[in-house]
């Protein structure tokens, strides 16, 4: 099973700051890494697919990068509505797995 | 716009079988390139993939749950279902259904249902 480790677990950020969340895979997964946003009491929402491909309707301040074992989700100019927990997910090999999540709090 | 809605009992007794159904609206469950998946989230914890099914009935499961899980599909009702047997308190979670898009070499979940909390307790 591929283990995904996110860092940090928690981040407190002021609005307009840049946020960087990393996801490290226990073995190479190519670009089969996706990012989701989960706001309190809501279901997860797809933010980025295939490491860096944008999703229609998702604000352009969200971007992804990486390949192999190291991946990054970047939120440029954080807004208050971005307070959420962010998860990475790999679909390179079964079973599909998720990172433990990174909670982003707005100061 | 595709929507998914989970339904089923919110309380299940230990050792019994948890049964949930996901109803798909705004699109056909028989569409090619899409699988249909179940994911769960224990209270305050992260996400765990349970398994997925294609409209033909082909399934794949998380090995950690495989011995207890059955996922089935009813194309006539545009629904797919989850059964998890011999439940314990550790199976208490919010259960989500989601469409799993396959675009080789990868798959992703989008959209997700709103989720339903299932509590295992006597």
Short mmCIF file of C-alpha atoms in Angstrom, two decimals, chain B residues 59-101:
data_model
loop_
_atom_site.label_atom_id
_atom_site.label_comp_id
_atom_site.label_asym_id
_atom_site.label_seq_id
_atom_site.Cartn_x
_atom_site.Cartn_y
_atom_site.Cartn_z
CA UNK B 59 -15.54 -4.34 -8.58
CA UNK B 60 -12.34 -3.69 -6.72
CA UNK B 61 -11.98 -3.34 -2.98
CA UNK B 62 -9.57 -2.13 -0.36
CA UNK B 63 -7.83 -5.30 0.89
CA UNK B 64 -8.19 -4.06 4.48
CA UNK B 65 -11.98 -4.39 4.17
CA UNK B 66 -12.38 -6.85 1.31
CA UNK B 67 -13.51 -9.79 3.44
CA UNK B 68 -16.47 -7.77 4.75
CA UNK B 69 -17.44 -5.57 1.79
CA UNK B 70 -19.82 -6.07 -1.10
CA UNK B 71 -20.57 -3.32 -3.61
CA UNK B 72 -23.32 -3.82 -6.16
CA UNK B 73 -25.00 -1.78 -8.89
CA UNK B 74 -28.59 -1.47 -10.11
CA UNK B 75 -28.50 0.31 -13.46
CA UNK B 76 -32.30 0.30 -13.76
CA UNK B 77 -32.52 2.49 -10.67
CA UNK B 78 -29.29 4.42 -11.31
CA UNK B 79 -28.04 3.30 -7.92
CA UNK B 80 -25.13 1.48 -6.39
CA UNK B 81 -24.93 0.00 -2.92
CA UNK B 82 -22.52 -0.86 -0.13
CA UNK B 83 -22.78 -3.70 2.35
CA UNK B 84 -20.27 -4.00 5.18
CA UNK B 85 -20.70 -7.03 7.40
CA UNK B 86 -19.74 -7.78 11.00
CA UNK B 87 -19.45 -4.12 11.91
CA UNK B 88 -17.77 -2.84 15.07
CA UNK B 89 -17.44 0.59 16.62
CA UNK B 90 -14.38 1.13 14.41
CA UNK B 91 -16.74 1.25 11.41
CA UNK B 92 -18.48 4.35 12.76
CA UNK B 93 -17.90 6.98 10.10
CA UNK B 94 -19.38 9.32 7.56
CA UNK B 95 -19.80 7.27 4.40
CA UNK B 96 -19.49 9.05 1.07
CA UNK B 97 -20.32 7.86 -2.40
CA UNK B 98 -18.52 9.47 -5.33
CA UNK B 99 -18.08 9.18 -9.06
CA UNK B 100 -14.65 7.85 -9.94
CA UNK B 101 -13.40 9.19 -13.25
#
